[in-house]
CSV table of C-alpha atoms and ligand atoms in Angstrom, one decimal:
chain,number,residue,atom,x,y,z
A,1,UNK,CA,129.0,148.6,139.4
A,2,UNK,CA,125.0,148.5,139.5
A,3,UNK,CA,123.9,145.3,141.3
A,4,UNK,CA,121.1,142.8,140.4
A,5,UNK,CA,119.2,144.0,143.8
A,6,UNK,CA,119.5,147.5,143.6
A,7,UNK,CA,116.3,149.6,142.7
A,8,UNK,CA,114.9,149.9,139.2
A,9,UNK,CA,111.6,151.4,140.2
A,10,UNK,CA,110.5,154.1,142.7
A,11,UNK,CA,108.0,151.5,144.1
A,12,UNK,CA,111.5,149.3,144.5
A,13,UNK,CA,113.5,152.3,145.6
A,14,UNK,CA,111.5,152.9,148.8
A,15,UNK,CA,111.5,149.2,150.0
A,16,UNK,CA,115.0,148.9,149.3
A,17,UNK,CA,116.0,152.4,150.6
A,18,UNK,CA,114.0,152.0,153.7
A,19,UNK,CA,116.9,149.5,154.8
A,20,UNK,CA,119.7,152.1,156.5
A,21,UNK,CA,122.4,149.3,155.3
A,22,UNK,CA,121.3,149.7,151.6
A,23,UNK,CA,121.3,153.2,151.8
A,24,UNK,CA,124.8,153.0,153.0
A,25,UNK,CA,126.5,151.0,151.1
A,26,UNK,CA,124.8,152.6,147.8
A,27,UNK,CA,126.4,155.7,148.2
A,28,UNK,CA,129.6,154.1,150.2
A,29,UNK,CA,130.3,152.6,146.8
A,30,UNK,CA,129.3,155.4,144.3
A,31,UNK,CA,131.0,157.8,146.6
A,32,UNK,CA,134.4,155.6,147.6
A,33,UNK,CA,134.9,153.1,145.0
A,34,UNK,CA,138.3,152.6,146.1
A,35,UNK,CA,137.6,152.5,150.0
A,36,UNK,CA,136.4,154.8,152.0
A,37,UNK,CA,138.7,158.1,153.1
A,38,UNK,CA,138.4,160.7,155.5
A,39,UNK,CA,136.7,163.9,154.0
A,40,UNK,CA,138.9,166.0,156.0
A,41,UNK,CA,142.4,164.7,155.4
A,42,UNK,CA,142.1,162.3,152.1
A,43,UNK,CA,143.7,159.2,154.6
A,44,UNK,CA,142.4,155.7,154.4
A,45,UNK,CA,143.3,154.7,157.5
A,46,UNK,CA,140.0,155.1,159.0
A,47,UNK,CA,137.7,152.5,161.5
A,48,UNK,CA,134.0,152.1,160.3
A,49,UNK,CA,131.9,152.0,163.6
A,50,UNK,CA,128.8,150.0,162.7
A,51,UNK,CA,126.3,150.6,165.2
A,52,UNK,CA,126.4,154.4,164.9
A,53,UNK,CA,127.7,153.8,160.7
A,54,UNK,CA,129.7,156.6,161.2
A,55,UNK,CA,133.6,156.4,160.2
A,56,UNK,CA,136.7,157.0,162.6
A,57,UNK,CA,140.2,158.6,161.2
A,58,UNK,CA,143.0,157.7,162.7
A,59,UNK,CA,144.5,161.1,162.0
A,60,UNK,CA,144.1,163.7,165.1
A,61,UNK,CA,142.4,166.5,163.4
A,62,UNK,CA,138.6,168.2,163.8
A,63,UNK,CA,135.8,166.2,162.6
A,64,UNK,CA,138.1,162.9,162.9
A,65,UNK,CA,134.9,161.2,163.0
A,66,UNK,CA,132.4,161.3,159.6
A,67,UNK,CA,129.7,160.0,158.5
A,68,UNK,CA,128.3,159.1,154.4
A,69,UNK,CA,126.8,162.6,154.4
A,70,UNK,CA,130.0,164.9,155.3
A,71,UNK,CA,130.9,166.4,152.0
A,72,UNK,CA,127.8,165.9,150.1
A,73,UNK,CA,124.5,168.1,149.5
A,74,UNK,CA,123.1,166.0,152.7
A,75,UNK,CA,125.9,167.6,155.2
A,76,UNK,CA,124.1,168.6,158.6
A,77,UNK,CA,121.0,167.3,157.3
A,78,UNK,CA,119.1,166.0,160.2
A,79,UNK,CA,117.0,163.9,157.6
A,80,UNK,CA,117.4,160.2,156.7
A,81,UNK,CA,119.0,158.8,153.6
A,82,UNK,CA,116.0,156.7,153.1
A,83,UNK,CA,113.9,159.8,152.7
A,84,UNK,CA,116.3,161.7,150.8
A,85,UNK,CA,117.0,159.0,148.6
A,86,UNK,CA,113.4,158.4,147.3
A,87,UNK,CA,113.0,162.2,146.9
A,88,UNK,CA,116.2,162.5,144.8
A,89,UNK,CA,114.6,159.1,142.8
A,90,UNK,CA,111.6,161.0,142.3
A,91,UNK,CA,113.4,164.9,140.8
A,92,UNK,CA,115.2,162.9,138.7
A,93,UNK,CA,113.2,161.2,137.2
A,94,UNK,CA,109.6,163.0,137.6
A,95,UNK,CA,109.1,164.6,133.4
A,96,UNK,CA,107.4,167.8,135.0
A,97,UNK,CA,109.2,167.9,138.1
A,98,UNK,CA,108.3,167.1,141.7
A,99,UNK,CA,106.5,170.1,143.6
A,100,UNK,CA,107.8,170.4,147.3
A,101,UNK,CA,104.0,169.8,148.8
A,102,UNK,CA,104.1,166.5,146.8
A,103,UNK,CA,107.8,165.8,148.5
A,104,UNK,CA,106.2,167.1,151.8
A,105,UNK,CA,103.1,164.5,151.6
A,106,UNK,CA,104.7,161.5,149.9
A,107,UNK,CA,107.7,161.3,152.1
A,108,UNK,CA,106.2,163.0,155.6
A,109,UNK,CA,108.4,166.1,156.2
A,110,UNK,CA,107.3,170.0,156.6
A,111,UNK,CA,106.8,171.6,152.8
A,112,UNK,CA,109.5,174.0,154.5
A,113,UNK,CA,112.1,171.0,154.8
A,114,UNK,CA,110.4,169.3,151.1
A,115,UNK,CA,111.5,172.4,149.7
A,116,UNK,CA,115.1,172.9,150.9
A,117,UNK,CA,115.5,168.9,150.3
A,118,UNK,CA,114.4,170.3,146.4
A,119,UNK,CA,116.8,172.9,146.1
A,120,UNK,CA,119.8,171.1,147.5
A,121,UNK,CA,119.2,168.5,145.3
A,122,UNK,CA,118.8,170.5,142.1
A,123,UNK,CA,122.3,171.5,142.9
A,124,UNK,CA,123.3,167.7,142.4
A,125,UNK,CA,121.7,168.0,138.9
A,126,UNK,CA,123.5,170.8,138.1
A,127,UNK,CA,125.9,170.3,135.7
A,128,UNK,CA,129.6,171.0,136.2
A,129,UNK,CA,130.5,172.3,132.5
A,130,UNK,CA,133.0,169.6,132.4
A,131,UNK,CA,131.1,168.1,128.8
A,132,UNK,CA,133.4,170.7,126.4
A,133,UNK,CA,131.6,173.0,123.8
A,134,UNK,CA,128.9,171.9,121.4
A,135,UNK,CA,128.9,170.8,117.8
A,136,UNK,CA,127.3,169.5,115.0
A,137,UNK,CA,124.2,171.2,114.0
A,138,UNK,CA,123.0,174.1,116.8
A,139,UNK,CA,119.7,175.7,118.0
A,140,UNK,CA,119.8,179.1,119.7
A,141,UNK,CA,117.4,180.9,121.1
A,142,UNK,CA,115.6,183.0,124.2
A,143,UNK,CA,112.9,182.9,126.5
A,144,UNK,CA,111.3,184.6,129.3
A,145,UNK,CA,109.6,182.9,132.3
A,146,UNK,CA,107.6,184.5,135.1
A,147,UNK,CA,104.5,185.4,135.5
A,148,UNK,CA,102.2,187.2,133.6
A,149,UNK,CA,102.4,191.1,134.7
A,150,UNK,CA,98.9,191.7,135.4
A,151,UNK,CA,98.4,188.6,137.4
A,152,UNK,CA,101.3,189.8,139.5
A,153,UNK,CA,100.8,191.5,142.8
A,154,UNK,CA,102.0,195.1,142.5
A,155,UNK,CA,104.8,194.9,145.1
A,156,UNK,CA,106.1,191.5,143.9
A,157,UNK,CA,105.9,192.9,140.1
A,158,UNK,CA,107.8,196.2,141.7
A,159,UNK,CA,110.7,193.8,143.0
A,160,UNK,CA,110.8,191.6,140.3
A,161,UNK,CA,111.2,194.5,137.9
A,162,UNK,CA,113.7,196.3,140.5
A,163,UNK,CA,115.9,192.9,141.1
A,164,UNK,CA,116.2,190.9,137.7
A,165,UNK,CA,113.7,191.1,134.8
A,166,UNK,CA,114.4,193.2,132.2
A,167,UNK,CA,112.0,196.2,132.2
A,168,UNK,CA,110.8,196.3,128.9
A,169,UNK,CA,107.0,197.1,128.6
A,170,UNK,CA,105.2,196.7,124.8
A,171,UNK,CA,105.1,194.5,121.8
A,172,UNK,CA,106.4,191.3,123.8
A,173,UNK,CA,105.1,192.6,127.3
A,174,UNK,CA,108.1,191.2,128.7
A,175,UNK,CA,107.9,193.1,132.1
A,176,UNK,CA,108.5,191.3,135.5
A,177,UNK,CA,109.7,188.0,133.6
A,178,UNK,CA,113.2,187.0,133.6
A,179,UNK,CA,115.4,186.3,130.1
A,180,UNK,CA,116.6,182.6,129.4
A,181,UNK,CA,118.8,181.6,127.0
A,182,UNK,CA,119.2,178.3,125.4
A,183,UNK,CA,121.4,176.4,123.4
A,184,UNK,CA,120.8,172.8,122.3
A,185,UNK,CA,123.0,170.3,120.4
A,186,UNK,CA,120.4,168.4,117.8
A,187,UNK,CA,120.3,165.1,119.1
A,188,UNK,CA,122.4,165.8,122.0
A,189,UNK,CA,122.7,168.3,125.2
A,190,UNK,CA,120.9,171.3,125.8
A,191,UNK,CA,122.5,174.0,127.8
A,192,UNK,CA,120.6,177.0,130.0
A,193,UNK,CA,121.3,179.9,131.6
A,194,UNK,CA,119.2,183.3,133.8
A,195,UNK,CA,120.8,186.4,131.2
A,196,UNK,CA,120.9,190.0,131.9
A,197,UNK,CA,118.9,190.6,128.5
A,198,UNK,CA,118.2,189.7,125.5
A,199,UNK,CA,120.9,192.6,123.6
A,200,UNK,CA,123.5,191.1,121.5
A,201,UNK,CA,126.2,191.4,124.3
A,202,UNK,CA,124.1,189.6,126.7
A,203,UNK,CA,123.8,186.3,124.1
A,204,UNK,CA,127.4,186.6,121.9
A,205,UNK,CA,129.8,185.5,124.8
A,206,UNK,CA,127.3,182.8,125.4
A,207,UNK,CA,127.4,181.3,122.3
A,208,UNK,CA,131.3,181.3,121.5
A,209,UNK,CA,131.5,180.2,125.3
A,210,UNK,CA,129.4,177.1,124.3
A,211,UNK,CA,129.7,176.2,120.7
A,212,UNK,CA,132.9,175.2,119.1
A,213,UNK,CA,133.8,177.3,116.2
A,214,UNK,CA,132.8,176.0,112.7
A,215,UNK,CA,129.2,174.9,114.0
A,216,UNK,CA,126.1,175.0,112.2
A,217,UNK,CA,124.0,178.0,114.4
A,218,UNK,CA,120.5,178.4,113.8
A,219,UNK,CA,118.8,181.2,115.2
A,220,UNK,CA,115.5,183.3,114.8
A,221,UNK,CA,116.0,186.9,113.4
A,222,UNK,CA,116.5,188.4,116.5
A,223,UNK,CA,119.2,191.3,115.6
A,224,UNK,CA,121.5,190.3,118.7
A,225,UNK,CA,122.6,187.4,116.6
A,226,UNK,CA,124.0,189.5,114.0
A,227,UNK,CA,127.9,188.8,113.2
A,228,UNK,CA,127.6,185.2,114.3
A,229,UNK,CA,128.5,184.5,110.5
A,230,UNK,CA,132.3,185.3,111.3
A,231,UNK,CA,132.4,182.3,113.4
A,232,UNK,CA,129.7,179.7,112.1
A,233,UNK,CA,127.7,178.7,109.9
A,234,UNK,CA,124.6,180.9,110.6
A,235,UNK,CA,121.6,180.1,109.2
A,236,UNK,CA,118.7,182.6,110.3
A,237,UNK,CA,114.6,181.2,110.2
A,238,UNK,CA,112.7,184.4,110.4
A,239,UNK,CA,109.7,183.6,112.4
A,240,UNK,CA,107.4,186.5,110.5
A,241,UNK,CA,107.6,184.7,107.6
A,242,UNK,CA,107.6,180.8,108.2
A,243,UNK,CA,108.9,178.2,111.0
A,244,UNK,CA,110.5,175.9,109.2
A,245,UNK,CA,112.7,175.7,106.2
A,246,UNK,CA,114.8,172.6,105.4
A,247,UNK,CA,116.8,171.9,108.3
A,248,UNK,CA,116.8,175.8,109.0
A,249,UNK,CA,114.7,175.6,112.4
A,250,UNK,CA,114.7,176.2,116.0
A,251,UNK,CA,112.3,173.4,116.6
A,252,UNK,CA,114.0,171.5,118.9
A,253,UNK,CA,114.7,174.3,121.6
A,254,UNK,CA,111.2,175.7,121.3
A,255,UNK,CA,110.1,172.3,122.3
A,256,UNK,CA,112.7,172.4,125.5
A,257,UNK,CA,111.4,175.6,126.0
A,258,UNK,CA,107.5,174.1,126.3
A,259,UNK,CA,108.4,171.2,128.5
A,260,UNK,CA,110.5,173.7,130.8
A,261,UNK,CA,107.2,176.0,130.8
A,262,UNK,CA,105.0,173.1,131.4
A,263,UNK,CA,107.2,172.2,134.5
A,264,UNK,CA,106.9,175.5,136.0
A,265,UNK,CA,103.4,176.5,135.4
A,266,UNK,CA,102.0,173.3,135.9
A,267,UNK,CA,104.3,171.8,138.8
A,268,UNK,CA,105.8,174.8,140.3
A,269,UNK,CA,103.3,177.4,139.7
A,270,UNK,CA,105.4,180.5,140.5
A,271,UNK,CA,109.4,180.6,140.8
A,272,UNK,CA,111.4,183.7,142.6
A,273,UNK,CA,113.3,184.7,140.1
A,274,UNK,CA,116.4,184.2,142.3
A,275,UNK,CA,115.9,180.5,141.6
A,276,UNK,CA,115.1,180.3,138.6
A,277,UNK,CA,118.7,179.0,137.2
A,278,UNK,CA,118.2,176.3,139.8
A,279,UNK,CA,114.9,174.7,138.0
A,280,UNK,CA,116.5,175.1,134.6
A,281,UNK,CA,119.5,173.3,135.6
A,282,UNK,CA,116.9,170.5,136.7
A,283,UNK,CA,115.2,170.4,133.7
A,284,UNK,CA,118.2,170.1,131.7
A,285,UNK,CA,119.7,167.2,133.6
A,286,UNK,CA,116.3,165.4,133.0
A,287,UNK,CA,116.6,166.4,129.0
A,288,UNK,CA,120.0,165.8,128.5
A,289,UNK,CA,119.5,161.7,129.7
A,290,UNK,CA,116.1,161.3,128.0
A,291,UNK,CA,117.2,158.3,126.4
A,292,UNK,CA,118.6,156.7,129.6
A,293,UNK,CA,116.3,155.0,132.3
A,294,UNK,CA,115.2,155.7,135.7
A,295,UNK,CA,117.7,153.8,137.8
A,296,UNK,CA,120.7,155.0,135.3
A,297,UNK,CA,119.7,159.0,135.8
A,298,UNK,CA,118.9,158.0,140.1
A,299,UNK,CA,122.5,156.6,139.7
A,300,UNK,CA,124.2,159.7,137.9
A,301,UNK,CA,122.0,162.4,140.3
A,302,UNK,CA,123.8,160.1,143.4
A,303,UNK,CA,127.0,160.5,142.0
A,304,UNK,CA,127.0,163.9,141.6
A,305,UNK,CA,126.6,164.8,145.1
A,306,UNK,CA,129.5,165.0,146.7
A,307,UNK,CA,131.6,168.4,147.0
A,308,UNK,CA,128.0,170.5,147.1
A,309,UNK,CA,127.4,172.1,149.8
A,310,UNK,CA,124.1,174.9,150.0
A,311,UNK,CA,123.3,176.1,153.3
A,312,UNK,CA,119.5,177.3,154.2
A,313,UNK,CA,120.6,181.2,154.2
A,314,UNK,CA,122.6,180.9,150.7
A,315,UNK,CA,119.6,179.2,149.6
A,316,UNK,CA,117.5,181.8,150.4
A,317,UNK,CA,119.5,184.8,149.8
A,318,UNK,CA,119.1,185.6,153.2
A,319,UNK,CA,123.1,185.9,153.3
A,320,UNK,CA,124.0,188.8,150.8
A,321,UNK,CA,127.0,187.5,149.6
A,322,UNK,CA,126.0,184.0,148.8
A,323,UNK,CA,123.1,185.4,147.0
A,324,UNK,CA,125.6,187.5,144.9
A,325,UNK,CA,127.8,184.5,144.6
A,326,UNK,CA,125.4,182.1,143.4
A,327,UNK,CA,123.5,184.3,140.7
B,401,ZN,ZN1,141.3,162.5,158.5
């Protein structure tokens, strides 16, 4: 499908994007390989109009005319494709992420608009749990991300506490940080998710959710993975003792765990926890097609736009009930 002029390189990407044509028919042909139909009613009898490259159905029904953008994560987006394109090039395939006042100075639109561009296209990256459950051999363990308590302003710390982080105080001084589990397939995907806590019933559902029955688990000797025995083969590396024994390690998820912190402290610097799931979801899709290049992970991101929709007040939890929805 990929063709012999179509960008390998981000240097490549913004000549070849800068041409509204290209930009077209790349996602005309990702989105419709089969031809193009109307978004609203499925037809194909529809009339491309190619001075305004917008698309007319023949079918008498609102929105009759479309353009490439209706049904994706770029829906009543007022910015180019050429812009959008290069900053989608760029998340995907940036190691430690892209920061919006890098998007905002590279590509010449307000941090404001850099940073709703980011979130909508994280939501591309996201995956849609369509991969079936993991095997093989299995890491599991938690995290927590935030910032560190006492470098936290008192109000923020208050509402961080109030909203989402579990408000433990102590040994791990866990307070104001947020929990994040994570399960990774040795040599394969990794899988992450915002939890509640780090108690046994916060991390069991996740782990029969995600790995098929009969797996090797490995784990550290956190209690909440008691029991896991029933279902797999549970092998436990107790972290007060040694880090490594055999095969019996959590090596490779501790190193996710690193890259993902590296991201966040060094690109992001400070993530609501609200959006947190959002940047884990991007790091993920970066991790799980390490071994692919540039143009082949710019070429999955692009197809996995359309049927996405986030609108500015579900994206900032302005709207109550997206903000409950999307959590
Ligand atoms: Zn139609």
């Amino acid at each position: 499908m990929r063709h012999e002029t179509e960008p390998k390189t981000l240097q490549s990407a913004i000549v070849y994007f800068a041409n509204p044509d290209n930009c077209l028919n790349y996602l005309v042909e990702r989105r419709w390989p089969e031809g193009v139909t109307c978004p609203t009613c499925g037809s194909d009898a529809v009339t491309f109009m190619p001075k305004r490259r917008i698309w007319q159905c023949k079918a008498r029904h609102p929105k009759a005319q479309f353009s490439v953008k209706v049904g994706t994560i770029f829906e009543d987006s007022a910015i180019g494709l050429d812009k959008w394109l290069c900053a989608m090039w760029m998340l995907a395939n940036c190691k430690n992420g892209v920061s919006s006042w890098e998007i905002h100075r590279s590509i010449g639109v307000t941090q404001k608009s850099a940073w709703f561009m980011l979130q909508r296209l994280r939501l591309a990256l996201q995956d849609d749990d369509t991969g079936g459950q993991l095997s093989g051999h299995v890491e599991v363990d938690e995290t927590y991300i935030g910032g560190k308590a006492r470098n936290m302003h008192r109000t923020a710390l208050a509402r961080r506490v109030a909203e989402f982080a579990t408000p433990r105080t102590g040994r791990n001084q866990t307070t104001g940080k947020v929990a994040v589990m994570g399960l990774l397939e040795r040599h394969g995907e990794v899988r992450t998710m915002v939890v509640a806590g780090t108690k046994r019933q916060h991390l069991h559902s996740q782990v029969t959710k995600h790995i098929e029955t009969g797996s090797h688990v490995y784990t550290d000797a956190l209690r909440s993975y008691n029991n896991l025995a029933d279902e797999y083969t549970h092998k436990v590396i107790n972290h007060a003792e040694r880090y490594v024994d055999g095969n019996v390690h959590t090596n490779s998820i501790e190193n996710f765990w690193s890259c993902l912190k590296r991201t966040i402290g060094g690109t992001y610097i400070s993530v609501e926890p609200f959006h947190l799931f959002r940047y884990l979801d991007e790091q993920s899709f970066r991790f799980n097609n390490r071994k692919a290049n540039d143009a082949y992970r710019f070429d999955l991101a692009v197809s996995q736009i359309v049927g996405k929709r986030l609108t500015y007040a579900e994206v900032t939890g302005k709207d109550k009930d997206a903000r409950k929805l999307s959590c």
